[in-house]
Tab-separated table of C-alpha atoms in Angstrom:
chain	number	residue	atom	x	y	z
A	578	UNK	CA	20.143	19.993	-14.728
A	579	UNK	CA	20.897	16.764	-16.760
A	580	UNK	CA	23.837	14.549	-15.426
A	581	UNK	CA	26.961	14.448	-17.136
A	582	UNK	CA	27.237	10.993	-18.702
A	583	UNK	CA	30.127	8.337	-18.794
A	584	UNK	CA	30.269	5.351	-21.069
A	585	UNK	CA	29.920	2.254	-19.292
A	586	UNK	CA	26.287	1.821	-20.474
A	587	UNK	CA	26.164	4.180	-23.580
A	588	UNK	CA	23.153	3.647	-25.474
A	589	UNK	CA	21.760	1.030	-23.165
A	590	UNK	CA	18.097	0.976	-22.399
A	591	UNK	CA	16.948	0.349	-18.606
A	592	UNK	CA	14.059	-0.050	-16.574
A	593	UNK	CA	14.540	1.006	-12.913
A	594	UNK	CA	11.365	0.281	-10.532
A	595	UNK	CA	10.909	2.038	-7.261
A	596	UNK	CA	12.998	4.947	-8.834
A	597	UNK	CA	11.246	7.918	-7.465
A	598	UNK	CA	13.408	7.883	-4.242
A	599	UNK	CA	15.796	6.211	-2.215
A	600	UNK	CA	17.874	3.420	-3.644
A	601	UNK	CA	15.835	3.481	-6.808
A	602	UNK	CA	16.427	7.089	-7.284
A	603	UNK	CA	20.501	6.785	-6.833
A	604	UNK	CA	20.414	3.742	-9.077
A	605	UNK	CA	18.620	5.676	-12.073
A	606	UNK	CA	20.826	8.435	-11.614
A	607	UNK	CA	23.864	6.458	-11.982
A	608	UNK	CA	22.765	4.216	-14.895
A	609	UNK	CA	22.168	7.736	-16.771
A	610	UNK	CA	25.529	8.753	-15.610
A	611	UNK	CA	26.947	6.133	-17.142
A	612	UNK	CA	24.994	6.689	-20.703
A	613	UNK	CA	21.894	4.563	-20.098
A	614	UNK	CA	18.255	5.643	-21.294
A	615	UNK	CA	16.499	5.043	-18.164
A	616	UNK	CA	12.796	4.558	-17.714
A	617	UNK	CA	12.611	5.754	-13.912
A	618	UNK	CA	9.265	3.933	-12.989
A	619	UNK	CA	7.360	4.483	-9.668
A	620	UNK	CA	3.863	4.315	-8.378
A	621	UNK	CA	4.322	7.994	-7.536
A	622	UNK	CA	4.403	9.511	-11.244
A	623	UNK	CA	5.519	12.928	-10.209
A	624	UNK	CA	8.667	11.510	-8.450
A	625	UNK	CA	9.248	9.355	-11.441
A	626	UNK	CA	8.961	12.272	-13.668
A	627	UNK	CA	11.381	14.512	-11.635
A	628	UNK	CA	13.972	12.061	-11.512
A	629	UNK	CA	13.840	11.217	-15.461
A	630	UNK	CA	14.099	14.982	-15.991
A	631	UNK	CA	17.202	15.047	-13.715
A	632	UNK	CA	18.354	12.052	-15.643
A	633	UNK	CA	18.104	13.447	-19.301
A	634	UNK	CA	19.663	11.453	-22.059
A	635	UNK	CA	15.998	10.477	-23.515
A	636	UNK	CA	15.066	8.988	-19.927
A	637	UNK	CA	11.347	8.840	-18.957
A	638	UNK	CA	9.423	8.903	-16.043
A	639	UNK	CA	6.268	6.482	-15.972
A	640	UNK	CA	3.778	5.580	-13.267
A	641	UNK	CA	4.092	1.625	-12.523
A	642	UNK	CA	2.406	-0.500	-9.467
A	643	UNK	CA	4.495	-3.267	-10.145
A	644	UNK	CA	2.104	-5.467	-8.372
A	645	UNK	CA	0.004	-5.566	-11.210
A	646	UNK	CA	0.709	-7.978	-13.803
A	647	UNK	CA	-1.282	-6.036	-16.548
A	648	UNK	CA	0.821	-2.527	-15.780
A	649	UNK	CA	4.066	-4.654	-15.911
A	650	UNK	CA	3.330	-5.999	-19.329
A	651	UNK	CA	2.222	-3.062	-20.441
A	652	UNK	CA	5.303	-0.799	-19.368
A	653	UNK	CA	7.798	-3.415	-21.009
A	654	UNK	CA	5.554	-3.505	-24.304
A	655	UNK	CA	5.699	0.475	-24.103
A	656	UNK	CA	9.319	0.496	-23.765
A	657	UNK	CA	10.035	-1.817	-26.735
A	658	UNK	CA	7.504	0.109	-29.057
A	659	UNK	CA	9.204	3.614	-27.975
A	660	UNK	CA	13.178	2.375	-27.836
A	661	UNK	CA	13.223	-1.127	-29.647
A	662	UNK	CA	14.962	-2.641	-27.234
A	663	UNK	CA	15.368	-3.285	-23.376
A	664	UNK	CA	18.832	-4.413	-22.000
A	665	UNK	CA	18.554	-3.814	-18.160
A	666	UNK	CA	15.873	-4.353	-15.772
A	667	UNK	CA	16.330	-3.246	-11.987
A	668	UNK	CA	13.984	-4.805	-9.886
A	669	UNK	CA	13.830	-2.175	-6.842
A	670	UNK	CA	10.199	-1.470	-6.061
A	671	UNK	CA	9.540	-2.288	-2.408
A	672	UNK	CA	7.831	-1.530	0.802
A	673	UNK	CA	7.408	-2.506	4.274
A	674	UNK	CA	4.468	-2.881	6.534
A	675	UNK	CA	6.516	-4.056	9.881
A	676	UNK	CA	4.558	-5.646	12.892
A	677	UNK	CA	5.500	-8.617	15.293
A	678	UNK	CA	4.510	-11.919	13.390
A	679	UNK	CA	1.575	-12.349	15.842
A	680	UNK	CA	0.328	-8.822	15.283
A	681	UNK	CA	0.713	-8.813	11.466
A	682	UNK	CA	-2.383	-8.540	9.776
A	683	UNK	CA	-3.335	-10.489	6.167
A	684	UNK	CA	-3.401	-7.052	4.539
A	685	UNK	CA	0.405	-6.111	5.843
A	686	UNK	CA	1.439	-9.619	4.824
A	687	UNK	CA	-0.286	-9.561	1.391
A	688	UNK	CA	0.850	-5.924	0.561
A	689	UNK	CA	4.471	-6.644	0.944
A	690	UNK	CA	4.516	-9.891	-1.010
A	691	UNK	CA	2.698	-8.231	-3.637
A	692	UNK	CA	4.969	-5.502	-4.173
A	693	UNK	CA	8.440	-6.821	-2.954
A	694	UNK	CA	7.982	-10.449	-4.476
A	695	UNK	CA	5.460	-10.832	-7.006
A	696	UNK	CA	6.212	-7.560	-8.741
A	697	UNK	CA	9.817	-8.832	-9.152
A	698	UNK	CA	8.169	-11.863	-10.827
A	699	UNK	CA	5.868	-9.773	-13.305
A	700	UNK	CA	8.461	-7.441	-14.045
A	701	UNK	CA	11.206	-10.195	-14.746
A	702	UNK	CA	8.860	-12.429	-16.794
A	703	UNK	CA	7.904	-9.583	-19.035
A	704	UNK	CA	11.240	-8.456	-19.439
A	705	UNK	CA	12.777	-12.136	-19.996
A	706	UNK	CA	10.541	-12.584	-22.959
A	707	UNK	CA	12.187	-9.695	-24.804
A	708	UNK	CA	15.613	-10.497	-23.514
A	709	UNK	CA	15.464	-14.001	-24.625
A	710	UNK	CA	14.523	-12.701	-28.107
A	711	UNK	CA	17.324	-10.321	-28.109
A	712	UNK	CA	19.742	-12.947	-27.274
A	713	UNK	CA	20.903	-10.515	-24.149
A	714	UNK	CA	20.017	-8.732	-21.070
A	715	UNK	CA	20.615	-7.870	-17.450
A	716	UNK	CA	18.328	-8.385	-14.852
A	717	UNK	CA	19.327	-7.030	-11.166
A	718	UNK	CA	17.158	-7.641	-8.599
A	719	UNK	CA	17.196	-5.663	-5.023
A	720	UNK	CA	16.920	-7.801	-2.178
A	721	UNK	CA	18.041	-6.924	1.448
A	722	UNK	CA	20.298	-8.190	4.301
A	723	UNK	CA	16.774	-8.847	5.885
A	724	UNK	CA	16.234	-12.120	3.811
A	725	UNK	CA	18.334	-13.582	6.470
A	726	UNK	CA	15.270	-12.781	9.112
A	727	UNK	CA	14.618	-9.856	10.981
A	728	UNK	CA	12.375	-8.908	14.145
A	729	UNK	CA	9.378	-7.565	13.099
A	730	UNK	CA	9.521	-8.081	9.286
A	731	UNK	CA	8.300	-11.878	8.805
A	732	UNK	CA	6.608	-10.197	5.221
A	733	UNK	CA	9.816	-8.278	4.428
A	734	UNK	CA	12.115	-11.064	5.178
A	735	UNK	CA	10.028	-13.753	3.311
A	736	UNK	CA	9.415	-11.484	0.214
A	737	UNK	CA	13.319	-10.744	0.325
A	738	UNK	CA	14.014	-14.588	0.441
A	739	UNK	CA	11.865	-15.158	-2.301
A	740	UNK	CA	13.469	-12.496	-4.408
A	741	UNK	CA	16.911	-14.449	-3.960
A	742	UNK	CA	15.533	-17.923	-4.931
A	743	UNK	CA	13.813	-16.506	-7.866
A	744	UNK	CA	17.084	-14.684	-8.904
A	745	UNK	CA	18.990	-17.905	-8.899
A	746	UNK	CA	16.077	-19.617	-10.746
A	747	UNK	CA	15.970	-17.222	-13.480
A	748	UNK	CA	19.504	-16.988	-13.728
A	749	UNK	CA	19.698	-20.682	-14.837
A	750	UNK	CA	16.705	-20.509	-17.103
A	751	UNK	CA	17.981	-17.553	-18.967
A	752	UNK	CA	21.676	-18.413	-19.173
A	753	UNK	CA	21.326	-20.071	-22.247
A	754	UNK	CA	19.966	-16.811	-23.631
A	755	UNK	CA	23.081	-14.875	-22.236
A	756	UNK	CA	20.703	-12.835	-20.153
A	757	UNK	CA	22.413	-12.846	-16.584
A	758	UNK	CA	20.412	-12.407	-13.441
A	759	UNK	CA	21.943	-11.336	-10.133
A	760	UNK	CA	20.443	-10.188	-6.801
A	761	UNK	CA	21.970	-7.478	-4.585
A	762	UNK	CA	21.300	-7.616	-0.572
A	763	UNK	CA	21.612	-3.792	0.654
A	764	UNK	CA	22.434	-3.359	4.352
A	765	UNK	CA	21.339	-0.429	6.487
A	766	UNK	CA	21.155	2.246	3.657
A	767	UNK	CA	20.548	6.107	4.848
A	768	UNK	CA	16.948	6.586	3.121
A	769	UNK	CA	13.553	8.115	3.707
A	770	UNK	CA	12.627	4.744	4.945
A	771	UNK	CA	15.440	4.158	7.495
A	772	UNK	CA	15.392	7.850	8.632
A	773	UNK	CA	11.921	6.880	9.662
A	774	UNK	CA	13.394	4.284	12.349
A	775	UNK	CA	13.419	5.571	16.120
A	776	UNK	CA	16.943	7.286	16.719
A	777	UNK	CA	17.785	4.507	19.249
A	778	UNK	CA	17.177	1.670	16.857
A	779	UNK	CA	18.823	3.414	14.428
A	780	UNK	CA	21.880	4.074	16.141
A	781	UNK	CA	22.040	0.115	17.120
A	782	UNK	CA	21.685	-0.812	13.271
A	783	UNK	CA	24.795	1.547	12.617
A	784	UNK	CA	26.564	0.208	15.540
A	785	UNK	CA	26.561	-3.353	14.037
A	786	UNK	CA	28.344	-2.071	10.704
A	787	UNK	CA	31.948	-2.694	10.673
A	788	UNK	CA	32.772	0.108	8.501
A	789	UNK	CA	30.833	2.310	11.000
A	790	UNK	CA	28.417	4.160	9.077
A	791	UNK	CA	25.174	3.748	7.306
A	792	UNK	CA	25.467	3.072	3.203
A	793	UNK	CA	24.430	5.523	0.696
A	794	UNK	CA	22.110	4.888	-2.207
A	795	UNK	CA	25.156	5.313	-4.342
A	796	UNK	CA	27.064	2.570	-2.800
A	797	UNK	CA	24.143	0.150	-4.332
A	798	UNK	CA	23.875	2.133	-7.421
A	799	UNK	CA	27.724	1.413	-8.292
A	800	UNK	CA	27.543	-2.308	-7.926
A	801	UNK	CA	24.098	-2.359	-10.117
A	802	UNK	CA	25.977	-0.268	-13.010
A	803	UNK	CA	28.714	-2.623	-12.906
A	804	UNK	CA	26.380	-5.686	-12.922
A	805	UNK	CA	24.306	-3.945	-16.031
A	806	UNK	CA	27.741	-3.516	-17.716
A	807	UNK	CA	29.152	-5.508	-20.493
A	808	UNK	CA	32.190	-6.111	-18.258
A	809	UNK	CA	30.013	-8.197	-15.873
A	810	UNK	CA	28.895	-10.882	-18.769
A	811	UNK	CA	30.020	-13.676	-16.878
A	812	UNK	CA	28.556	-13.004	-13.467
A	813	UNK	CA	25.246	-14.505	-12.876
A	814	UNK	CA	23.300	-16.427	-10.270
A	815	UNK	CA	25.009	-14.232	-7.768
A	816	UNK	CA	23.930	-12.814	-4.450
A	817	UNK	CA	25.889	-9.977	-3.518
A	818	UNK	CA	25.954	-8.189	-0.085
A	819	UNK	CA	26.222	-4.303	0.094
A	820	UNK	CA	26.177	-3.393	3.834
A	821	UNK	CA	29.866	-2.647	5.067
A	822	UNK	CA	29.867	-5.814	6.636
A	823	UNK	CA	26.316	-5.733	8.231
A	824	UNK	CA	26.091	-9.603	8.019
A	825	UNK	CA	29.448	-10.775	9.153
């Protein structure tokens, strides 16, 4: 059943990468709830189409491997041809291949950098061309609290730190075109990825959170919806934590 719509993002067109589950699914659903037409993009096409069907409101589910520049360019071109505009890009797609630094393989390093950082660049580059021409747009990049460093995540932390630097640079470059770019750093969010963590480690992580609970995808999605809206038109280049005080 399609979600009932609000009006914060009425008639806006949004792409959400990694929308097939977890935080990305929560974001896609929230944007659709606020009235946006959402292109739910995911490397798993079935998941993308499932989320889009639930979102309704002219939303579409598409397969997208963000590590491919050609696929990113084609996805943005298809959106322009189908909808005639692109108002919002949410770069959420991400993977993890955790290992201690001395045991991390070249493949584990390159896989994470390709999706979590290079994919953000490919999609932002493609979307910025359309947004610059339109003289408006919102780019919201999902980084992570891990950008500050996390044991066993040299690849992931490096990629997410890169997303912060990329976001701040893009904000400076695109401001003259009235395109805002912001980064969100979720803390410990209850998703399939974090549920796969051993119970003892999960309990340790939750114990670090001043608010006393793991976050939910909806906690991140609410901020995304605000940053995507006209109400956030004077907010750009910001790096915002959503972690219940996790990094305090």
